[in-house]
Amino acid sequence: MTQLHEAIARYHRLLESENYSSLSWTDSLEEKLRTHNLASPARPIAPVLRPHFLTQRQFANLVKAAEALYCAIDRVEKMALSSPALLARMQVLPAEKMLASLDPGYSWTAVTSLLDTQIQNGTLRFRDFAADTPAGVGYSEALSSIYYDLPIMKEFRKKYPVAKLGGMKPLLQAVLKAWKEFGGKVHPNIAILENRQGLQPAENSEFALVAEFFRREGYATEIVGPDQLEYRNGVLRKGDFPIHIVYRRIRLSEFLVRFDLNHPLLRAYRDRAVCMVNSFRSELVQKKAMFHLLTDETVTAKFPAAEKKAIREFVPWTRVVAATKTTYNEEVVDLPEFVLAHRERLVLRPNDDVADQQSFRGAELDQAAWERALKRASRASYVVQEAIEPARFVFPVHRWGALEMREMRVDVQPHISLGRVNGVSTWVSPADTPGAFSTLSGLAPTFVLESR
């Protein structure tokens, strides 16, 4: 039995022991979650009673691979900005292209980002790169601090020491470094921009945790909605609060549904009157077609060896759906014919994560349904990608006053600040309802098992 499986088995045995089997200790846990604004009326932010564990080797491999891939993504983004042909292959919308052409005032593709990762049986595969509204760093750090000091974790740590993973301080440091390169000279005020209406409260949101941390570190911070902003006399502001840095937690596609290109935020951005983290350029690398360019060796031929190795080993083969010929394992194939012939190992995914477009996993469809899915994908902006088998682990869940052991899908998400991994969050969801809403979906605190 591996160290990881031994540790999980040890934790589960503790749950069954006399001290914890009554679950009375969970009352204290729930109270701490409420006190720290980590409880939601809709569903628990942390639905499981066990943390997710990574071995030191897994964590080291994750960091190395994620940082190499970030460098490759940054390189592709810079190539695309100077190449209309590459932008066209990414299927960039006109508004996205226009805003991406504006210099944000700093050199990074994404000041803060995350990679959606599957880790299981010694393998690691990256599924998504999120650079527009990366979330989880605030919740994960707070959850880790609470779970670390639980009585059951204290007993567990006697045999299996663990390391907590932070992320809030590196996040702020990255934001401030972007501000400095932007040319900022004053002690900045920070606005966390998120998609809420008017005076909608945000006390139980992750934004509130991030804002509270920024304030503790000495930076005036307010949570604002786009409709609360105004731009006058060269200053972006919310009422009497002048804004120097906008920490953007709203996607451009969501923004443009409600506002036009004359919005105060966009005018201030064009005038370089505000430093935006992340910039609108990050929308380019958010697209699934970014993985198309990464897995096209004609694009990456001159990349450093470490980056090409990371792409080859950890990024699934991806192509934009089109009636064209392409390469697979160095062989030329007709893409539509290839997709139809290899249904069980492929997935069709929208190029952008939008509410009215769904993904189609070939292994879950019969051939006729797969053909219909391909026709639908051909009429929209989709990619076809090698399917990644989701990682699954059994977690204890406190539900209806009893303990349930549920198999959960596990997505590990390393958080990257200026190209360096500074924290990890873990998203769990029921394995028997993939893609469906569930009150059992949420975050699990993440710890690294230290060597004994």
Coordinates of C-alpha atoms in Angstrom, one line a residue:
M1 CA 0.0 0.0 0.0
T2 CA 1.4 3.4 -0.9
Q3 CA 1.9 6.3 1.5
L4 CA -1.1 8.1 0.1
H5 CA -3.5 5.1 0.5
E6 CA -2.1 4.3 4.0
A7 CA -2.8 7.9 5.0
I8 CA -6.4 7.9 3.7
A9 CA -7.0 4.5 5.4
R10 CA -5.6 5.9 8.7
Y11 CA -7.9 9.0 8.5
H12 CA -11.0 6.8 7.8
R13 CA -10.1 4.5 10.7
L14 CA -10.0 7.6 13.0
L15 CA -13.5 8.6 11.8
E16 CA -14.7 5.1 12.9
S17 CA -13.0 5.3 16.3
E18 CA -14.9 6.1 19.5
N19 CA -13.8 9.7 19.7
Y20 CA -15.2 10.7 16.3
S21 CA -17.8 8.2 15.2
S22 CA -20.6 10.1 16.9
L23 CA -19.8 13.1 14.6
S24 CA -20.3 15.5 17.6
W25 CA -17.0 17.2 16.6
T26 CA -18.6 18.3 13.3
D27 CA -20.7 20.8 15.3
S28 CA -17.5 22.7 16.2
L29 CA -16.3 22.5 12.6
E30 CA -19.6 23.9 11.2
E31 CA -19.5 26.8 13.7
K32 CA -15.9 27.6 12.6
L33 CA -17.0 27.6 9.0
R34 CA -19.8 30.0 9.8
T35 CA -17.6 32.3 11.8
H36 CA -15.1 32.6 9.0
N37 CA -17.9 33.1 6.4
L38 CA -17.2 29.7 4.8
A39 CA -20.8 28.5 5.0
S40 CA -23.3 29.0 2.2
P41 CA -27.1 28.7 2.6
A42 CA -27.2 27.0 -0.9
R43 CA -24.6 24.3 -0.3
P44 CA -21.6 23.8 1.9
I45 CA -18.3 25.2 0.6
A46 CA -16.5 22.2 2.0
P47 CA -18.9 19.2 1.6
V48 CA -16.4 16.5 2.8
L49 CA -14.9 15.7 6.2
R50 CA -11.5 14.6 4.9
P51 CA -8.9 16.7 3.3
H52 CA -7.4 15.8 0.0
F53 CA -3.8 14.6 0.4
L54 CA -0.9 14.9 -2.1
T55 CA 2.4 13.2 -1.6
Q56 CA 5.6 15.3 -1.8
R57 CA 6.4 13.6 -5.1
Q58 CA 3.0 14.4 -6.5
F59 CA 3.3 18.0 -5.4
A60 CA 6.8 18.4 -6.8
N61 CA 5.8 16.9 -10.1
L62 CA 2.7 19.1 -10.2
V63 CA 4.7 22.3 -9.5
K64 CA 7.4 21.5 -12.2
A65 CA 4.8 20.6 -14.8
A66 CA 2.5 23.5 -14.1
E67 CA 5.3 26.1 -14.2
A68 CA 6.7 24.7 -17.5
L69 CA 3.3 24.7 -19.0
Y70 CA 2.6 28.3 -17.9
C71 CA 5.8 29.4 -19.7
A72 CA 4.7 27.6 -22.9
I73 CA 1.2 29.2 -22.7
D74 CA 2.8 32.6 -22.1
R75 CA 5.0 32.0 -25.2
V76 CA 2.0 31.0 -27.4
E77 CA 0.0 34.0 -26.3
K78 CA 2.8 36.4 -27.3
M79 CA 3.1 34.7 -30.6
A80 CA -0.6 34.9 -31.2
L81 CA -0.7 38.6 -30.5
S82 CA 1.7 39.2 -33.3
S83 CA 0.2 36.7 -35.7
P84 CA -3.3 37.2 -37.2
A85 CA -3.2 33.6 -38.4
L86 CA -2.8 32.2 -34.9
L87 CA -5.5 34.5 -33.5
A88 CA -7.8 33.2 -36.2
R89 CA -7.1 29.6 -35.3
M90 CA -8.1 30.5 -31.7
Q91 CA -11.4 31.8 -33.0
V92 CA -11.1 35.1 -31.1
L93 CA -14.1 37.4 -31.2
P94 CA -13.7 41.0 -32.5
A95 CA -14.2 42.6 -29.1
E96 CA -11.7 40.2 -27.5
K97 CA -9.2 40.9 -30.3
M98 CA -9.6 44.7 -29.8
L99 CA -9.1 44.6 -26.1
A100 CA -6.2 42.1 -26.3
S101 CA -4.4 44.6 -28.6
L102 CA -4.3 47.1 -25.7
D103 CA -1.1 47.0 -23.7
P104 CA -2.0 46.3 -20.0
G105 CA 1.1 47.9 -18.7
Y106 CA 2.9 44.8 -17.6
S107 CA 4.4 41.8 -19.3
W108 CA 2.7 38.7 -17.9
T109 CA 0.0 36.8 -19.8
A110 CA -1.7 36.2 -16.4
V111 CA -0.7 37.6 -13.1
T112 CA -2.8 35.0 -11.4
S113 CA -4.2 31.7 -12.9
L114 CA -4.9 28.1 -12.2
L115 CA -4.7 24.8 -14.0
D116 CA -7.4 22.1 -13.7
T117 CA -5.5 18.9 -13.2
Q118 CA -6.2 15.2 -12.9
I119 CA -3.7 13.3 -10.7
Q120 CA -4.1 9.5 -10.3
N121 CA -2.1 6.3 -10.4
G122 CA 1.2 8.2 -10.8
T123 CA -0.1 10.2 -13.9
L124 CA -0.8 13.9 -14.2
R125 CA -2.9 15.5 -17.0
F126 CA -3.9 19.2 -17.4
R127 CA -7.5 19.7 -18.5
D128 CA -8.0 23.5 -18.4
F129 CA -6.1 26.7 -17.9
A130 CA -8.1 29.5 -16.1
A131 CA -6.8 33.0 -16.3
D132 CA -9.8 35.2 -16.3
T133 CA -11.4 34.6 -12.9
P134 CA -9.3 32.1 -11.1
A135 CA -11.0 31.3 -7.8
G136 CA -10.3 29.1 -4.8
V137 CA -7.2 30.5 -3.3
G138 CA -9.0 32.4 -0.6
Y139 CA -11.4 29.6 0.4
S140 CA -8.6 27.0 0.2
E141 CA -6.3 28.8 2.5
A142 CA -9.0 29.5 5.1
L143 CA -10.3 25.9 4.9
S144 CA -6.8 24.5 5.4
S145 CA -6.2 26.6 8.5
I146 CA -9.5 25.4 10.0
Y147 CA -9.1 21.7 9.2
Y148 CA -5.4 21.6 10.2
D149 CA -6.4 22.3 13.8
L150 CA -9.3 19.9 14.1
P151 CA -8.9 17.3 16.8
I152 CA -9.1 14.5 14.3
M153 CA -6.3 16.2 12.2
K154 CA -4.1 16.7 15.2
E155 CA -4.4 13.0 15.9
F156 CA -3.8 12.1 12.3
R157 CA -0.7 14.4 12.2
K158 CA 1.0 12.4 15.0
K159 CA 1.6 9.7 12.4
Y160 CA 1.4 11.6 9.1
P161 CA 2.8 15.2 9.3
V162 CA 1.3 17.4 6.7
A163 CA 2.2 20.8 5.2
K164 CA -0.4 23.5 4.6
L165 CA -0.5 25.3 1.2
G166 CA -1.1 29.0 1.3
G167 CA -1.6 31.4 -1.6
M168 CA -3.1 34.7 -0.4
K169 CA 0.2 36.4 0.3
P170 CA 1.8 35.4 -3.1
L171 CA -1.4 36.6 -4.8
L172 CA -1.1 40.1 -3.2
Q173 CA 2.6 40.2 -4.0
A174 CA 1.9 39.4 -7.6
V175 CA -0.8 42.1 -7.9
L176 CA 1.6 44.6 -6.4
K177 CA 4.4 43.6 -8.7
A178 CA 2.1 44.1 -11.7
W179 CA 1.2 47.5 -10.3
K180 CA 4.9 48.4 -10.0
E181 CA 5.7 47.4 -13.6
F182 CA 2.5 49.3 -14.7
G183 CA 4.3 52.4 -13.4
G184 CA 2.3 52.8 -10.2
K185 CA 3.9 55.4 -7.8
V186 CA 1.3 55.6 -5.0
H187 CA 0.1 53.2 -2.3
P188 CA -2.7 51.7 -4.4
N189 CA -6.4 51.3 -3.6
I190 CA -7.8 48.0 -4.9
A191 CA -11.2 47.2 -6.3
I192 CA -12.3 43.6 -6.5
L193 CA -14.6 43.6 -9.5
E194 CA -17.2 40.9 -9.5
N195 CA -20.6 40.3 -11.2
R196 CA -23.1 41.4 -8.6
Q197 CA -26.0 43.7 -8.7
G198 CA -26.0 47.0 -6.8
L199 CA -25.9 46.5 -3.0
Q200 CA -26.1 42.7 -3.2
P201 CA -24.2 41.5 -0.1
A202 CA -20.9 39.6 -0.5
E203 CA -20.1 38.7 3.1
N204 CA -20.2 34.9 2.3
S205 CA -18.2 35.1 -0.9
E206 CA -14.6 34.4 -1.5
F207 CA -14.2 38.0 -2.6
A208 CA -14.8 39.0 1.0
L209 CA -12.0 36.8 2.2
V210 CA -9.6 38.2 -0.3
A211 CA -10.6 41.8 0.4
E212 CA -10.2 41.3 4.2
F213 CA -6.7 39.9 3.6
F214 CA -5.7 42.9 1.4
R215 CA -7.0 45.3 4.0
R216 CA -5.1 43.5 6.8
E217 CA -1.9 44.0 4.7
G218 CA -2.6 47.7 4.6
Y219 CA -4.3 48.2 1.2
A220 CA -7.7 49.9 1.0
T221 CA -10.0 47.4 -0.8
E222 CA -13.6 47.4 -1.8
I223 CA -15.8 44.9 -3.6
V224 CA -17.5 46.5 -6.5
G225 CA -19.9 45.6 -9.4
P226 CA -19.4 47.0 -12.9
D227 CA -22.5 49.2 -12.5
Q228 CA -21.0 51.0 -9.5
L229 CA -18.0 52.4 -11.5
E230 CA -17.6 55.8 -13.0
Y231 CA -14.7 57.4 -14.8
R232 CA -14.1 61.1 -14.6
N233 CA -11.1 63.4 -14.6
G234 CA -8.8 60.5 -15.5
V235 CA -9.7 58.5 -12.3
L236 CA -11.8 55.3 -12.1
R237 CA -13.8 55.4 -8.9
K238 CA -16.7 53.9 -7.0
G239 CA -18.3 56.9 -5.3
D240 CA -15.6 58.7 -3.3
F241 CA -13.2 55.7 -3.6
P242 CA -10.5 56.2 -6.2
I243 CA -9.3 53.0 -7.8
H244 CA -5.7 52.2 -8.8
I245 CA -5.9 48.4 -9.3
V246 CA -8.9 46.4 -10.5
Y247 CA -8.7 42.7 -9.4
R248 CA -11.0 41.3 -12.1
R249 CA -13.3 38.5 -11.0
I250 CA -15.7 38.7 -14.0
R251 CA -15.3 37.2 -17.4
L252 CA -15.3 39.5 -20.4
S253 CA -18.1 37.5 -22.1
E254 CA -20.3 38.1 -19.0
F255 CA -19.3 41.7 -18.9
L256 CA -20.2 42.4 -22.6
V257 CA -23.6 40.8 -22.2
R258 CA -24.5 43.8 -19.9
F259 CA -22.2 46.6 -21.0
D260 CA -20.8 48.1 -24.2
L261 CA -17.2 49.2 -25.0
N262 CA -17.9 52.7 -23.7
H263 CA -18.2 51.4 -20.1
P264 CA -16.1 53.4 -17.5
L265 CA -13.9 50.4 -16.8
L266 CA -13.0 50.0 -20.5
R267 CA -12.4 53.7 -21.0
A268 CA -10.1 53.8 -18.0
Y269 CA -8.3 50.6 -19.2
R270 CA -7.7 52.1 -22.7
D271 CA -6.4 55.3 -21.1
R272 CA -4.0 53.3 -18.9
A273 CA -5.7 55.0 -15.9
V274 CA -6.1 51.8 -14.0
C275 CA -4.0 48.6 -13.6
M276 CA -6.2 45.5 -14.3
V277 CA -5.3 42.1 -12.9
N278 CA -5.8 40.0 -15.0
S279 CA -5.8 42.0 -18.1
F280 CA -8.1 41.4 -21.0
R281 CA -5.3 39.6 -22.8
S282 CA -5.8 36.7 -20.4
E283 CA -9.0 35.9 -22.3
L284 CA -7.0 34.5 -25.2
V285 CA -5.3 31.8 -23.1
Q286 CA -8.6 30.9 -21.5
K287 CA -9.9 29.5 -24.7
K288 CA -9.7 25.7 -25.3
A289 CA -8.1 26.4 -28.6
M290 CA -5.0 27.4 -26.7
F291 CA -4.4 23.6 -26.2
H292 CA -4.8 23.2 -30.0
L293 CA -1.8 25.5 -30.5
L294 CA 0.1 23.9 -27.7
T295 CA -0.3 20.4 -29.2
D296 CA 0.6 21.5 -32.7
E297 CA 4.3 20.9 -33.2
T298 CA 4.5 23.3 -36.0
V299 CA 3.7 26.1 -33.5
T300 CA 5.9 24.8 -30.6
A301 CA 8.9 23.4 -32.7
K302 CA 11.3 26.0 -31.3
F303 CA 10.1 26.0 -27.7
P304 CA 12.6 25.0 -24.9
A305 CA 12.9 21.3 -24.3
A306 CA 11.3 21.4 -20.8
E307 CA 8.2 23.1 -22.2
K308 CA 7.8 20.7 -25.1
K309 CA 8.2 17.8 -22.7
A310 CA 5.5 19.2 -20.4
I311 CA 3.1 19.6 -23.3
R312 CA 3.8 16.1 -24.7
E313 CA 3.4 14.4 -21.3
F314 CA 0.6 16.4 -19.6
V315 CA -1.6 18.2 -22.3
P316 CA -4.2 16.2 -24.1
W317 CA -4.2 16.3 -27.9
T318 CA -6.6 19.0 -29.0
R319 CA -7.9 20.4 -32.3
V320 CA -10.5 23.0 -33.2
V321 CA -13.4 21.3 -34.8
A322 CA -13.4 21.9 -38.6
A323 CA -13.6 20.1 -41.9
T324 CA -9.9 19.9 -42.4
K325 CA -6.9 17.6 -42.2
T326 CA -4.6 17.6 -39.2
T327 CA -2.0 15.4 -37.5
Y328 CA -2.4 12.8 -34.7
N329 CA 0.7 11.0 -33.4
E330 CA 2.5 12.4 -36.4
E331 CA 0.1 10.9 -38.9
V332 CA -2.1 13.0 -41.2
V333 CA -5.8 12.4 -40.6
D334 CA -9.1 13.8 -41.9
L335 CA -10.4 15.4 -38.7
P336 CA -14.2 14.7 -39.0
E337 CA -13.5 11.1 -40.0
F338 CA -11.0 10.6 -37.2
V339 CA -13.5 12.1 -34.6
L340 CA -16.3 9.8 -35.8
A341 CA -14.0 6.7 -35.8
H342 CA -12.6 7.2 -32.3
R343 CA -15.7 8.3 -30.3
E344 CA -14.8 6.4 -27.1
R345 CA -11.5 8.2 -26.4
L346 CA -12.6 11.8 -27.4
V347 CA -14.6 14.6 -25.9
L348 CA -16.1 17.6 -27.7
R349 CA -15.9 20.8 -25.7
P350 CA -16.9 24.5 -26.3
N351 CA -14.0 26.8 -27.0
D352 CA -15.5 29.2 -24.4
D353 CA -17.2 28.2 -21.2
V354 CA -20.7 29.6 -21.8
A355 CA -23.9 28.5 -20.3
D356 CA -25.8 27.5 -23.4
Q357 CA -23.1 25.1 -24.8
Q358 CA -22.4 21.7 -23.4
S359 CA -19.6 19.2 -23.6
F360 CA -20.1 15.7 -25.2
R361 CA -18.0 12.8 -24.0
G362 CA -17.9 10.1 -26.6
A363 CA -17.8 7.2 -24.2
E364 CA -21.2 8.3 -22.8
L365 CA -22.9 8.4 -26.2
D366 CA -23.9 5.9 -28.9
Q367 CA -22.6 6.5 -32.4
A368 CA -25.7 8.2 -33.7
A369 CA -25.7 10.7 -30.7
W370 CA -22.0 11.3 -31.3
E371 CA -22.6 12.1 -35.0
R372 CA -25.2 14.6 -33.9
A373 CA -22.9 16.1 -31.4
L374 CA -20.2 16.5 -34.0
K375 CA -22.6 18.3 -36.4
R376 CA -23.5 20.6 -33.5
A377 CA -19.9 21.3 -32.7
S378 CA -19.1 22.0 -36.4
R379 CA -21.7 24.8 -36.4
A380 CA -20.2 26.5 -33.3
S381 CA -16.8 27.1 -31.8
Y382 CA -15.7 23.8 -30.4
V383 CA -12.6 21.7 -29.9
V384 CA -12.2 18.0 -29.9
Q385 CA -9.8 16.6 -27.2
E386 CA -8.5 13.4 -26.0
A387 CA -10.7 12.5 -23.0
I388 CA -9.0 12.5 -19.6
E389 CA -10.2 9.8 -17.2
P390 CA -11.3 11.7 -14.0
A391 CA -9.5 11.0 -10.7
R392 CA -11.8 9.4 -8.1
F393 CA -11.4 9.0 -4.4
V394 CA -13.7 8.0 -1.6
F395 CA -14.5 10.8 0.8
P396 CA -16.5 10.9 4.1
V397 CA -19.6 13.1 3.8
H398 CA -21.7 14.4 6.7
R399 CA -25.3 14.3 5.4
W400 CA -28.6 14.2 7.2
G401 CA -26.8 13.6 10.5
A402 CA -25.0 10.5 9.4
L403 CA -21.7 9.7 7.8
E404 CA -21.7 8.5 4.2
M405 CA -18.7 7.3 2.2
R406 CA -19.0 8.6 -1.3
E407 CA -16.9 8.2 -4.4
M408 CA -16.0 11.7 -5.6
R409 CA -14.4 13.1 -8.7
V410 CA -11.3 15.1 -7.7
D411 CA -9.9 18.1 -9.7
V412 CA -6.6 19.4 -8.3
Q413 CA -6.0 23.1 -9.2
P414 CA -2.6 24.6 -8.7
H415 CA -2.7 28.4 -8.3
I416 CA 0.0 30.2 -10.2
S417 CA 1.2 33.7 -9.4
L418 CA 3.5 35.3 -12.0
G419 CA 4.4 31.8 -13.3
R420 CA 5.1 30.2 -9.9
V421 CA 2.8 27.7 -8.1
N422 CA 2.0 29.2 -4.7
G423 CA -1.0 27.1 -3.6
V424 CA -3.4 24.3 -4.5
S425 CA -7.1 23.9 -4.2
T426 CA -9.1 20.8 -4.7
W427 CA -12.6 20.6 -6.2
V428 CA -14.7 17.5 -5.4
S429 CA -18.0 16.4 -6.9
P430 CA -20.1 13.2 -6.8
A431 CA -18.7 10.6 -9.3
D432 CA -22.2 9.3 -10.1
T433 CA -23.6 12.7 -11.3
P434 CA -20.8 14.1 -13.6
G435 CA -21.6 17.6 -14.8
A436 CA -24.8 17.9 -12.8
F437 CA -25.5 20.4 -10.0
S438 CA -25.0 18.8 -6.6
T439 CA -25.0 20.1 -3.0
L440 CA -22.1 17.7 -2.4
S441 CA -19.9 19.6 -4.9
G442 CA -17.3 22.0 -3.3
L443 CA -13.8 22.3 -2.1
A444 CA -11.7 20.0 0.0
P445 CA -8.8 21.4 2.0
T446 CA -5.5 20.3 0.5
F447 CA -2.4 19.1 2.4
V448 CA 1.0 17.7 1.3
L449 CA 2.0 14.6 3.2
E450 CA 5.5 15.1 4.5
S451 CA 8.2 12.3 4.5
R452 CA 8.2 10.3 7.7

